[in-house]
Tab-separated table of C-alpha atoms and ligand atoms in Angstrom:
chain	number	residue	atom	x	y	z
A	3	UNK	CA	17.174	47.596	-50.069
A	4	UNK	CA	15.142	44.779	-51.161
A	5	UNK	CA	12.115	43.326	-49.273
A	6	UNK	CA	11.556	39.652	-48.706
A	7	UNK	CA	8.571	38.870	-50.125
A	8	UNK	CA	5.271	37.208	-47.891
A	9	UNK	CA	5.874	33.702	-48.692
A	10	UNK	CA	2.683	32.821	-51.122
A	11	UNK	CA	0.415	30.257	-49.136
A	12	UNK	CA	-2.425	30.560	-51.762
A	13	UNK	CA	-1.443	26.703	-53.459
A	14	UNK	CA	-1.148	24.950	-50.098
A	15	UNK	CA	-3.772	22.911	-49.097
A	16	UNK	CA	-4.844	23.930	-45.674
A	17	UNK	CA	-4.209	22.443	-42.504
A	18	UNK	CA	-6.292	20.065	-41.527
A	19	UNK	CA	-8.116	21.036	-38.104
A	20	UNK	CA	-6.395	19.672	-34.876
A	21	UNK	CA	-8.567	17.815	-32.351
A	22	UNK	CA	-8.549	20.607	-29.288
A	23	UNK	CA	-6.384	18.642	-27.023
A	24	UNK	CA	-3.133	18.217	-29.354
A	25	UNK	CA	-3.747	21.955	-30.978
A	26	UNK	CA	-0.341	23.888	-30.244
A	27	UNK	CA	1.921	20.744	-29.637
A	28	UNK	CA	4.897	19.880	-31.805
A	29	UNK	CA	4.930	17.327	-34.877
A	30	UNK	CA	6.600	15.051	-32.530
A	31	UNK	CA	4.719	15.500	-29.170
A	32	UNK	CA	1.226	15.676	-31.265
A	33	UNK	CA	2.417	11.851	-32.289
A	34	UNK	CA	2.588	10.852	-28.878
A	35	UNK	CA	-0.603	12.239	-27.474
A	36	UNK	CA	-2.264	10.219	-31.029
A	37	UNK	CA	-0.257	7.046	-29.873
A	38	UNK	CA	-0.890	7.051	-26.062
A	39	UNK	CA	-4.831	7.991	-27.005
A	40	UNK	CA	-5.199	4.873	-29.172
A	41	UNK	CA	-3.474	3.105	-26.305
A	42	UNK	CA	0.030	2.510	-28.162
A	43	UNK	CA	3.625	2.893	-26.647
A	44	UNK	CA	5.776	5.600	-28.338
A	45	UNK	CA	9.007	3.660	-30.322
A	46	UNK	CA	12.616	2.789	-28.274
A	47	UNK	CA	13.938	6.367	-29.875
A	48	UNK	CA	11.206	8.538	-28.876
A	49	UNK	CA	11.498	6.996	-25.475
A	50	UNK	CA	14.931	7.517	-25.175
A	51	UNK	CA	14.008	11.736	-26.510
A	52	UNK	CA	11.729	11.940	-23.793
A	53	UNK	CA	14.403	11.793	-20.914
A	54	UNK	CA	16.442	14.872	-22.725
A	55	UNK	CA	20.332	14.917	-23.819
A	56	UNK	CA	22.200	16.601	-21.446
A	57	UNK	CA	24.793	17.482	-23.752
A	58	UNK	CA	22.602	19.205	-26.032
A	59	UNK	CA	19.412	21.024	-24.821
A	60	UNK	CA	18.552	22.457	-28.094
A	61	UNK	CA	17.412	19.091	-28.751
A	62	UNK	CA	15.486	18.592	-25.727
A	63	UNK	CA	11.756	18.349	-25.673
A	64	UNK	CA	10.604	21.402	-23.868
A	65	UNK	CA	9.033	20.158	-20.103
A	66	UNK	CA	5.615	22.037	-20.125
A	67	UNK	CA	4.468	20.685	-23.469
A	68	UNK	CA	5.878	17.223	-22.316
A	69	UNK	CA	3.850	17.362	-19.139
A	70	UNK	CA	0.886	18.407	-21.286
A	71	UNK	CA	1.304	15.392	-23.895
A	72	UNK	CA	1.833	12.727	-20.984
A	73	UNK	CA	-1.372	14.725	-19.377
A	74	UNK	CA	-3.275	14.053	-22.350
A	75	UNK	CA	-2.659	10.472	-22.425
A	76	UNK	CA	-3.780	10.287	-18.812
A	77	UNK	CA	-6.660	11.984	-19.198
A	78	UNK	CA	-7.799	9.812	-21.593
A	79	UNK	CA	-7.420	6.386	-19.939
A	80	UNK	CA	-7.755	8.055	-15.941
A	81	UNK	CA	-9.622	11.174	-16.095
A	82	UNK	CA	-8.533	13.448	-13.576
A	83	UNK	CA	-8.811	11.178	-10.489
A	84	UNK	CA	-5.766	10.125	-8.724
A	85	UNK	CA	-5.661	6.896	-6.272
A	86	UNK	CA	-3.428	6.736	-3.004
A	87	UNK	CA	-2.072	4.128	-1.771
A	88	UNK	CA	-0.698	3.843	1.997
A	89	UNK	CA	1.792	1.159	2.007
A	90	UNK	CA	2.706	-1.180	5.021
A	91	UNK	CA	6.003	-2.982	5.612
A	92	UNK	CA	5.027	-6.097	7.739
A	93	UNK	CA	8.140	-7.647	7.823
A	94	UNK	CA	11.352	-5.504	8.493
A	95	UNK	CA	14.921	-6.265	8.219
A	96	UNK	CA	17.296	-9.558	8.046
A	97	UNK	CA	17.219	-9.854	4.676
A	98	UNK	CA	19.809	-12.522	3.341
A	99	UNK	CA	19.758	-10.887	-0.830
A	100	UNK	CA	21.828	-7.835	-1.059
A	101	UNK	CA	20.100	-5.090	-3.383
A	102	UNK	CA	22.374	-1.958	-2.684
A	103	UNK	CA	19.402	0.441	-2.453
A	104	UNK	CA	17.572	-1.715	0.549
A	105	UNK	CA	18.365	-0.792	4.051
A	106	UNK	CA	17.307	-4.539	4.628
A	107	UNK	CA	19.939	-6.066	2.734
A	108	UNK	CA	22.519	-7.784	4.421
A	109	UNK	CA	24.597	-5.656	3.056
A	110	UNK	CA	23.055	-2.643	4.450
A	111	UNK	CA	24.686	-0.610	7.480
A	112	UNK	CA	21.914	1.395	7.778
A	113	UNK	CA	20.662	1.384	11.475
A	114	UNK	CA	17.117	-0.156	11.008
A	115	UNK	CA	14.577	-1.591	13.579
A	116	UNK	CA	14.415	-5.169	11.748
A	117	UNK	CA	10.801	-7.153	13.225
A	118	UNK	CA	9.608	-10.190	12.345
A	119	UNK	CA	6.078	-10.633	10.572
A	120	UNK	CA	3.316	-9.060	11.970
A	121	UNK	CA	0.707	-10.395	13.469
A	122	UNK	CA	-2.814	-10.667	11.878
A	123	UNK	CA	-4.079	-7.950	14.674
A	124	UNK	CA	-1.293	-5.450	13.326
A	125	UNK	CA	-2.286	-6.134	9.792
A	126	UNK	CA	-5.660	-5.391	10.038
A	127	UNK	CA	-5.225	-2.759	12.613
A	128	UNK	CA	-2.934	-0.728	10.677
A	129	UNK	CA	-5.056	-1.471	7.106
A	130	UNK	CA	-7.893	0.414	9.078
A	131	UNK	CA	-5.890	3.000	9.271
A	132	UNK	CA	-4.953	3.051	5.591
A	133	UNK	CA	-9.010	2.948	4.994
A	134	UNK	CA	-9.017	6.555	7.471
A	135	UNK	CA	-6.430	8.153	5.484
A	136	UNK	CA	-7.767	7.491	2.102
A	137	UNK	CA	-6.022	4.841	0.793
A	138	UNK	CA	-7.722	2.841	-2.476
A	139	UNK	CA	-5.012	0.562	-2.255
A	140	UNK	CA	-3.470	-1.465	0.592
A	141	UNK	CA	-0.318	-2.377	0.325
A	142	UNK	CA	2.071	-4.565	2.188
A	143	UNK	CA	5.637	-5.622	1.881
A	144	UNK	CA	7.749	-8.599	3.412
A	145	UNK	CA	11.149	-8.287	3.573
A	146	UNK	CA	13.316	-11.382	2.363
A	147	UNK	CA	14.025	-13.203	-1.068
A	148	UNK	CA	10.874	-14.671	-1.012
A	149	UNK	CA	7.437	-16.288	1.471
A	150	UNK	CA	7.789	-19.566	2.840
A	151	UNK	CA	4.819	-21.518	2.838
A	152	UNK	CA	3.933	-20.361	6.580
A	153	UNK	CA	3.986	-16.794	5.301
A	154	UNK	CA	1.836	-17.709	2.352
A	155	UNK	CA	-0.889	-19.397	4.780
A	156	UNK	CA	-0.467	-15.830	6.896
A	157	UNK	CA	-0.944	-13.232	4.232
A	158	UNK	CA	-3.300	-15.156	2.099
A	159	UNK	CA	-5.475	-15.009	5.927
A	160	UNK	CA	-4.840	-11.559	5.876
A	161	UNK	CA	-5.583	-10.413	2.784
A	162	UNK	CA	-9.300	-12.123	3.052
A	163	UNK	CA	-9.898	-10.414	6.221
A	164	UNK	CA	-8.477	-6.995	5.138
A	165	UNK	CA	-11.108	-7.649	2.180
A	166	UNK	CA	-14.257	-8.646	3.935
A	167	UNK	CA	-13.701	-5.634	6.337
A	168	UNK	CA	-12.467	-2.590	5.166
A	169	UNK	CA	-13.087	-3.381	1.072
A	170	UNK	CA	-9.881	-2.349	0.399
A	171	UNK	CA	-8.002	-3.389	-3.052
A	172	UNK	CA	-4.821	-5.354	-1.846
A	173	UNK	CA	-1.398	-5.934	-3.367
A	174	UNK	CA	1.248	-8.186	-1.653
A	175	UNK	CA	5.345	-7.407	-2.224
A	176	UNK	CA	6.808	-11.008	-0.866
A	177	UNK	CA	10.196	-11.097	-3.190
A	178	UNK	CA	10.487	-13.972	-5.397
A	179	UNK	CA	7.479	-16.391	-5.971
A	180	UNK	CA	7.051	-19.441	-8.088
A	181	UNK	CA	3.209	-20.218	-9.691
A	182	UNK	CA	1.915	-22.416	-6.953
A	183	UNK	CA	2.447	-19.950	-3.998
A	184	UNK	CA	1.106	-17.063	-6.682
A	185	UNK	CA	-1.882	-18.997	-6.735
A	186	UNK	CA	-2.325	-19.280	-3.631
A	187	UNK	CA	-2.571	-15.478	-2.906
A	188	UNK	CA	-4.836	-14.906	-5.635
A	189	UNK	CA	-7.532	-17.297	-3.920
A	190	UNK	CA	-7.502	-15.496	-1.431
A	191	UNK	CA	-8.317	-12.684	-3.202
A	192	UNK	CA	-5.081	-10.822	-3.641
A	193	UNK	CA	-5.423	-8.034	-6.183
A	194	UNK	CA	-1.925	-6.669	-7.535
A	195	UNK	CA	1.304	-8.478	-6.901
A	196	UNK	CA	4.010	-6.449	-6.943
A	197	UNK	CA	8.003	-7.352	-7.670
A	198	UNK	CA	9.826	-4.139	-9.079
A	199	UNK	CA	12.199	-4.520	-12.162
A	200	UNK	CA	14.253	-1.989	-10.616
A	201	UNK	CA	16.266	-1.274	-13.119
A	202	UNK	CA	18.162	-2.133	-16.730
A	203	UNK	CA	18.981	-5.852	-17.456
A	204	UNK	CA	22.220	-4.424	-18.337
A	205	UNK	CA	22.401	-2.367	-14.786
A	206	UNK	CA	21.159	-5.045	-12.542
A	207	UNK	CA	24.537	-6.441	-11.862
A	208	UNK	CA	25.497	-3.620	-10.549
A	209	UNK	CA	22.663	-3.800	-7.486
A	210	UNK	CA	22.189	-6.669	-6.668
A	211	UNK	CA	24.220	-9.861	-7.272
A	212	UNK	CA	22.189	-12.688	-5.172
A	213	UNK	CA	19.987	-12.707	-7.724
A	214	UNK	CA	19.332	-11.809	-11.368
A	215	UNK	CA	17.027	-9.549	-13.083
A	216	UNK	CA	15.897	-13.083	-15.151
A	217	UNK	CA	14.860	-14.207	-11.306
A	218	UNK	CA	12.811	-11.452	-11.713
A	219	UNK	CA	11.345	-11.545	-15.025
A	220	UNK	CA	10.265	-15.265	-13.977
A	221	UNK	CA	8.264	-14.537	-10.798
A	222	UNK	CA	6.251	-11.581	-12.609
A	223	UNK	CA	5.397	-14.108	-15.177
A	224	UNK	CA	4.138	-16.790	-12.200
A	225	UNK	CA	2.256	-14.081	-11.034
A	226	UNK	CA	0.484	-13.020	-14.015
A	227	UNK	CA	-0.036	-16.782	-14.283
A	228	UNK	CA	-2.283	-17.015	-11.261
A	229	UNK	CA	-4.269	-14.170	-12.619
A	230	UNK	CA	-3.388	-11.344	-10.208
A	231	UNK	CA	-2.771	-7.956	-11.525
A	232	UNK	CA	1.029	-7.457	-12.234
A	233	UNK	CA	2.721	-4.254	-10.202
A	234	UNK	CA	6.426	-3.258	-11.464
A	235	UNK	CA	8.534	-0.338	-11.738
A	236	UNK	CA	11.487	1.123	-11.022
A	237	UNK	CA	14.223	3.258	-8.831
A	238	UNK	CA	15.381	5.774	-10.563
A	239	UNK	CA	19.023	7.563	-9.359
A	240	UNK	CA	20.905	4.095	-8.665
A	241	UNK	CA	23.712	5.292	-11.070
A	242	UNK	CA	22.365	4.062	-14.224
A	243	UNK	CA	21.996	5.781	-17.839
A	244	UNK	CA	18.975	7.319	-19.502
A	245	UNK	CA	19.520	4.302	-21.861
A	246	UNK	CA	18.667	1.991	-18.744
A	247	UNK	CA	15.648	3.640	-18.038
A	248	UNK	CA	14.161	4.272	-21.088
A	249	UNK	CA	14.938	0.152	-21.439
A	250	UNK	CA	13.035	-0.445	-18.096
A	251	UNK	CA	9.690	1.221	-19.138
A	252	UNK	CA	9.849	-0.867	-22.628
A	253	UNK	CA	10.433	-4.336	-20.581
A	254	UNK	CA	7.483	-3.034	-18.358
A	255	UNK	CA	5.180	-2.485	-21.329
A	256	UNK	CA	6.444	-5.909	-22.669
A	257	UNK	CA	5.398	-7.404	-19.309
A	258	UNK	CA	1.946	-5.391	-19.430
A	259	UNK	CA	2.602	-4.063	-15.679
A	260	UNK	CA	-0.937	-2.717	-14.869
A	261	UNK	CA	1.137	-0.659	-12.321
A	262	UNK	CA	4.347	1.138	-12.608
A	263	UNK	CA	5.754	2.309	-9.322
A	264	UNK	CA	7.789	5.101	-10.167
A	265	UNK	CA	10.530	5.436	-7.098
A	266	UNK	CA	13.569	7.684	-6.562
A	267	UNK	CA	16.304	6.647	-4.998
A	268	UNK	CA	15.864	7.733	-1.302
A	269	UNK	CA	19.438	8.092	0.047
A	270	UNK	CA	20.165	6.340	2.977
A	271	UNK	CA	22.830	6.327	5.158
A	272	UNK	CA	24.334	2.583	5.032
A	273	UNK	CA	23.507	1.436	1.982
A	274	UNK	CA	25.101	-0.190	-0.389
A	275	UNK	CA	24.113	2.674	-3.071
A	276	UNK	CA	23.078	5.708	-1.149
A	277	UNK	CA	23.783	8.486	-3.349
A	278	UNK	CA	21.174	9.381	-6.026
A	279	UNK	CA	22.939	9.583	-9.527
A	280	UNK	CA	21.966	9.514	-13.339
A	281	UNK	CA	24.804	9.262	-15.848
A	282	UNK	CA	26.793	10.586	-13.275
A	283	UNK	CA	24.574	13.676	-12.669
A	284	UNK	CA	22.309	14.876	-10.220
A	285	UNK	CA	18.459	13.614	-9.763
A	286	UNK	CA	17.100	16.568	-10.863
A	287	UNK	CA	13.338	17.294	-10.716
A	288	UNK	CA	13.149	18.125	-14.508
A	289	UNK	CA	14.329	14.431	-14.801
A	290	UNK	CA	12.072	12.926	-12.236
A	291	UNK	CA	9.249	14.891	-14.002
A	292	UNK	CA	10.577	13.455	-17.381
A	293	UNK	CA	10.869	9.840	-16.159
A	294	UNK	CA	7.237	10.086	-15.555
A	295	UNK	CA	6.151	11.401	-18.685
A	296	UNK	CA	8.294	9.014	-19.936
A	297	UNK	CA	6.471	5.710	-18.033
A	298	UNK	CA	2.976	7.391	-19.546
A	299	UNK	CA	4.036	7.858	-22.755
A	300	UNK	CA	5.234	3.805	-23.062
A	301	UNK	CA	2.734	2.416	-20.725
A	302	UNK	CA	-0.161	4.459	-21.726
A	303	UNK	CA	-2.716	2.462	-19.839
A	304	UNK	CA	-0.619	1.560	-16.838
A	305	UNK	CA	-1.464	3.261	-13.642
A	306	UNK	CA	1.812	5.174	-13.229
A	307	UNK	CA	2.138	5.854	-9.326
A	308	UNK	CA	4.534	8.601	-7.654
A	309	UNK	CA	6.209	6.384	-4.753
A	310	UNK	CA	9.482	6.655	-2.754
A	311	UNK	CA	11.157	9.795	-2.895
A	312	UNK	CA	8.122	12.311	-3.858
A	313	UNK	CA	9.296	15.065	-1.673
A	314	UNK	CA	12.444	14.846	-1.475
A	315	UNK	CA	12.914	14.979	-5.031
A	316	UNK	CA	10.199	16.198	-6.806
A	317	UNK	CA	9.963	18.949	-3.837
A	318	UNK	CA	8.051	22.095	-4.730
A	319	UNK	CA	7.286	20.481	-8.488
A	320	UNK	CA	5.153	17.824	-6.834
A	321	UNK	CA	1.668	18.956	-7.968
A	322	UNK	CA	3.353	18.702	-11.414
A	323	UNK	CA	3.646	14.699	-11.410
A	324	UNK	CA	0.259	14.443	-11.166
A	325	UNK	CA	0.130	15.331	-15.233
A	326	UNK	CA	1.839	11.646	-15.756
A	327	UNK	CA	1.037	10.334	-12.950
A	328	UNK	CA	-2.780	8.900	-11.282
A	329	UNK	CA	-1.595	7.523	-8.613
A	330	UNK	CA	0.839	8.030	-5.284
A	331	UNK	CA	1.708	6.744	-1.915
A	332	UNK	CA	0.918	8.503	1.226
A	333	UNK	CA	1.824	8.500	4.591
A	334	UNK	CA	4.696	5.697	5.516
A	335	UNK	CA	6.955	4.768	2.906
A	336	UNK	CA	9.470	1.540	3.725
A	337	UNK	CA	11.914	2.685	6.223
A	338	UNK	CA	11.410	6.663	5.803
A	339	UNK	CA	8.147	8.369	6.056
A	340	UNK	CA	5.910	10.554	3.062
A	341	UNK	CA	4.140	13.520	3.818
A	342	UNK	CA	1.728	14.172	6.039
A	343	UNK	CA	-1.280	12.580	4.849
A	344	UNK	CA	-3.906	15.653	4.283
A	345	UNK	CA	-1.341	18.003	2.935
A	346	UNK	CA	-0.963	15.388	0.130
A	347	UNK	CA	-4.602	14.891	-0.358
A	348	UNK	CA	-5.241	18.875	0.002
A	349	UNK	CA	-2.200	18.927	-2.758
A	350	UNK	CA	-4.308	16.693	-5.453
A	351	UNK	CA	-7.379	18.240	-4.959
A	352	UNK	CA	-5.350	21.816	-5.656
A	353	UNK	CA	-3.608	20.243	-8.164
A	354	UNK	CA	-7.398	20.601	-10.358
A	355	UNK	CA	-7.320	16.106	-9.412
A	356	UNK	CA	-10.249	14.159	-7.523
A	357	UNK	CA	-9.209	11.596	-5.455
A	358	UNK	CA	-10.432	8.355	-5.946
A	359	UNK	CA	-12.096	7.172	-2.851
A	360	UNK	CA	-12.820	3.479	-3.313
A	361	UNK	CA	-15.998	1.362	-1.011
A	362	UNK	CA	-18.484	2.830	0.717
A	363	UNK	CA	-17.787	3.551	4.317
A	364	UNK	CA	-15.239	6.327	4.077
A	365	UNK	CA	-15.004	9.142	7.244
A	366	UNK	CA	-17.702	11.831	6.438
A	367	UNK	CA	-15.034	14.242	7.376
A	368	UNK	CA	-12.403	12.648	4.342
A	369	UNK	CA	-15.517	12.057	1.885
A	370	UNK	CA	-16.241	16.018	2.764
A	371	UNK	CA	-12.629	17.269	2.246
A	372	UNK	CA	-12.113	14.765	-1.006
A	373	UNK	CA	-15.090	16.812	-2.197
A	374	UNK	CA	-13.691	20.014	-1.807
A	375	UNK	CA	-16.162	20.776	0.844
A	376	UNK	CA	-13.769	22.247	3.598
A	377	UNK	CA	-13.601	25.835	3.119
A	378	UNK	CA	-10.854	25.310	0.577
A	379	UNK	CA	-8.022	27.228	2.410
A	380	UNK	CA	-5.137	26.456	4.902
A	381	UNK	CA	-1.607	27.861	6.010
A	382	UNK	CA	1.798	26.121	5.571
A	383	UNK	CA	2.117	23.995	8.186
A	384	UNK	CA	3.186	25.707	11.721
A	385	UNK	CA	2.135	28.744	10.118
A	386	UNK	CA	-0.446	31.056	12.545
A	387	UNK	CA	-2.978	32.626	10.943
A	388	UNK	CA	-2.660	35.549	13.598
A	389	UNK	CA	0.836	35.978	12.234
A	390	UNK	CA	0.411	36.854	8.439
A	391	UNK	CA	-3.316	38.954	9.134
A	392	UNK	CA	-3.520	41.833	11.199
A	393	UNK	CA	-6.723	41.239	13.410
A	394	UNK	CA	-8.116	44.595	13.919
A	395	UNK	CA	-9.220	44.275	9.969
A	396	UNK	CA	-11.518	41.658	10.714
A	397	UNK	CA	-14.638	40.915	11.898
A	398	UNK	CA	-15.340	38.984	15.120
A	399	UNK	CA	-16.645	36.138	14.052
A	400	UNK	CA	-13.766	35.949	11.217
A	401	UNK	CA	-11.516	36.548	13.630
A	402	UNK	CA	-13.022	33.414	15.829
A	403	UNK	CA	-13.218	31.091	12.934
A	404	UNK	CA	-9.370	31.950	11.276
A	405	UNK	CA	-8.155	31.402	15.068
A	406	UNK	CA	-9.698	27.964	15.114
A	407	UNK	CA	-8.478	26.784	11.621
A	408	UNK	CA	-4.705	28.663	12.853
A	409	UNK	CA	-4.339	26.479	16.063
A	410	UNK	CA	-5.626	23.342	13.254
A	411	UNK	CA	-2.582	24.424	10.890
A	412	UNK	CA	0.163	24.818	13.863
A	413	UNK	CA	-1.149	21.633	15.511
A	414	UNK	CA	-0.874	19.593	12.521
B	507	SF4	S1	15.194	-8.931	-1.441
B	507	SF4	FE1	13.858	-7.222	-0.848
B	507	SF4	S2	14.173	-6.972	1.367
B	507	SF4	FE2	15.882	-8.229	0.584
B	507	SF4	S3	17.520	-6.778	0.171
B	507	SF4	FE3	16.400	-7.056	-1.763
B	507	SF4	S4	14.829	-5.427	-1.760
B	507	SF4	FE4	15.628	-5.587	0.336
């Protein structure tokens, strides 16, 4: 029986060295980390490889390495930190536009509480409370097509006085928007303004027919206009292709979105489009996780958030999005409600992230924990710490201080 013979390496010139961070990665994957570090977007194709083909997984780009190329890229334009945002619908409900994922829409059976606009007090009221939880960003949402001037006058008041007090960055969700009103905002110091593409040019039809994804593109480009940061992204699960959304992140790198809101369709009851779908299939949360690297990979130096949907679908791989991702929503999302808020920030910081606390006059007790400085452990919540330890191994004065931090976990 023959032997194969070593294959004969001797004329080959040898590799050259890999820079540490791309070492191990495929041909393929070791082109996107090189693209998204130079701060380019990865071609239509590769975009399109990123989100997997069902039909043949043998072609699929493993998930780890994926996560570790899109974690690359973030690294290099965000570090490790990761920003939260606490978001705050001011305006609920009666909603003449019928977008079949909003329980606002006219359309929408879903039983919600609609209100009008809140009042300045609320505003700023519940904005402090977005400051105590750790928010960077505060952000608030209007229901409706778009502001009338009245609202304008309101929000621009509020947005200065959310400013001079708390320091907090502010974005502004008001639905469609010409230049003028834009402008507006921005002197009063708005921040971000954010109007989500939602979804495929070729898909929107299917969501929404009171208006067109062109009604869209316009008020983005008022916005950007008036010199306000541009926020825009997506719902992933309305029924559309991997096509669609490897299309959306392209128009959001053509529109230069600073920030790409990644949601997942939250199903509920009542609306229009209530059951989360992707080329027929399940929302899986491989494909959530993939979506993300995806946004990354295109919008390198976009701040790619986690919003709507986290736990529900992204579930026990949560910690995981934070390789894409910098930045999330906590605590109050519209019409259905995140996490509690220090499980999320105790699930960054474990997650090897800092969390970027923004101004000066944070809670000694949040700067502390942000810092790690806490005693770094804690139960499930409603879990007792007397249940899982058997108290005659332990000291006293363990013993005291585990009871204390139990009662803290079960009350939470
Ligand atoms: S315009 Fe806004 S509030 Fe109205 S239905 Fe569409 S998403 Fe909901």
């Amino acid at each position: 029986m023959s032997q194969t013979p070593a294959a004969d390496t001797s004329a080959r010139p040898p590799s050259p060295p890999q820079p540490p961070s791309i070492a191990g990665l495929s041909n393929r994957l070791a082109s996107f980390v090189e693209a998204g570090l130079a701060g380019r977007s990865i071609d239509a194709a590769h975009a399109r490889a990123v989100l997997g083909s069902p039909g043949s997984p043998q072609e699929t780009i493993p998930l780890l390495p994926l996560l570790h190329a899109a974690g690359e890229v973030r690294r290099r334009w965000f570090g490790r930190s990761v920003r939260v945002h606490v978001l705050n619908n001011v305006q609920n409900g009666a909603c003449p536009e019928d977008c079949g994922y909003c329980g606002q829409a006219r359309t929408s059976k879903a039983p919600i509480q609609p209100y009008k606009l809140k009042t300045k007090e609320e505003i700023i009221a519940e904005a402090e409370g977005a400051k105590k939880s750790g928010a960077f960003r505060y952000c608030m949402v209007l229901s409706g097509r778009g502001p009338s001037d009245a609202d304008i006058d309101h929000m621009a008041e509020c947005i200065r006085e959310v400013k001079r007090r708390f320091g907090l960055r502010t974005c502004l969700s008001a639905g469609l928007l010409d230049e003028a009103k834009a402008q507006r905002l921005r002197d009063a110091g708005l921040d971000r303004f954010n109007h989500n593409l939602n979804t495929s040019r070729r898909w929107y039809p299917q969501i929404c027919t009171t208006h067109t994804y062109d009604d869209r593109v316009e008020t983005l480009k008022a916005a950007r206009a008036s010199g306000v940061e541009l926020c825009s992204g997506l719902i992933v699960g309305m029924g559309e292709s991997l096509d669609d959304i490897a299309d959306v992140a392209q128009s959001l790198a053509g529109l230069e979105a600073e920030s790409i809101p990644v949601n997942f369709l939250v199903p509920i009851p009542g609306n229009e489009v209530a059951s989360p779908s992707v080329e027929g299939g399940p929302l899986t949360p491989e494909l959530c996780l993939r979506v993300l690297c995806l946004m990354r990979l295109v919008n390198p130096k976009a701040e790619v958030r986690v919003a709507a949907g986290r736990e529900g679908h992204l579930r026990s791989m949560q910690a995981l999005a934070l390789a894409p991702a910098n930045s999330l929503f906590v605590d109050g999302y519209l019409l259905t409600r995140g996490s509690d808020a220090l499980a999320t920030l105790r699930m960054i910081r474990d997650a090897g992230c800092t969390i970027e606390l923004e101004g000066a006059d944070w809670p000694e007790e949040l700067r502390r924990f942000a810092s790690g400085d806490d005693g770094g452990y804690a139960l499930p919540d409603g879990a007792r710490e007397l249940d899982v330890i058997k108290p005659e191994r332990l000291s006293e004065r363990k013993l005291a201080k585990l009871s204390v931090n139990g009662k803290a976990a079960a009350d939470r």
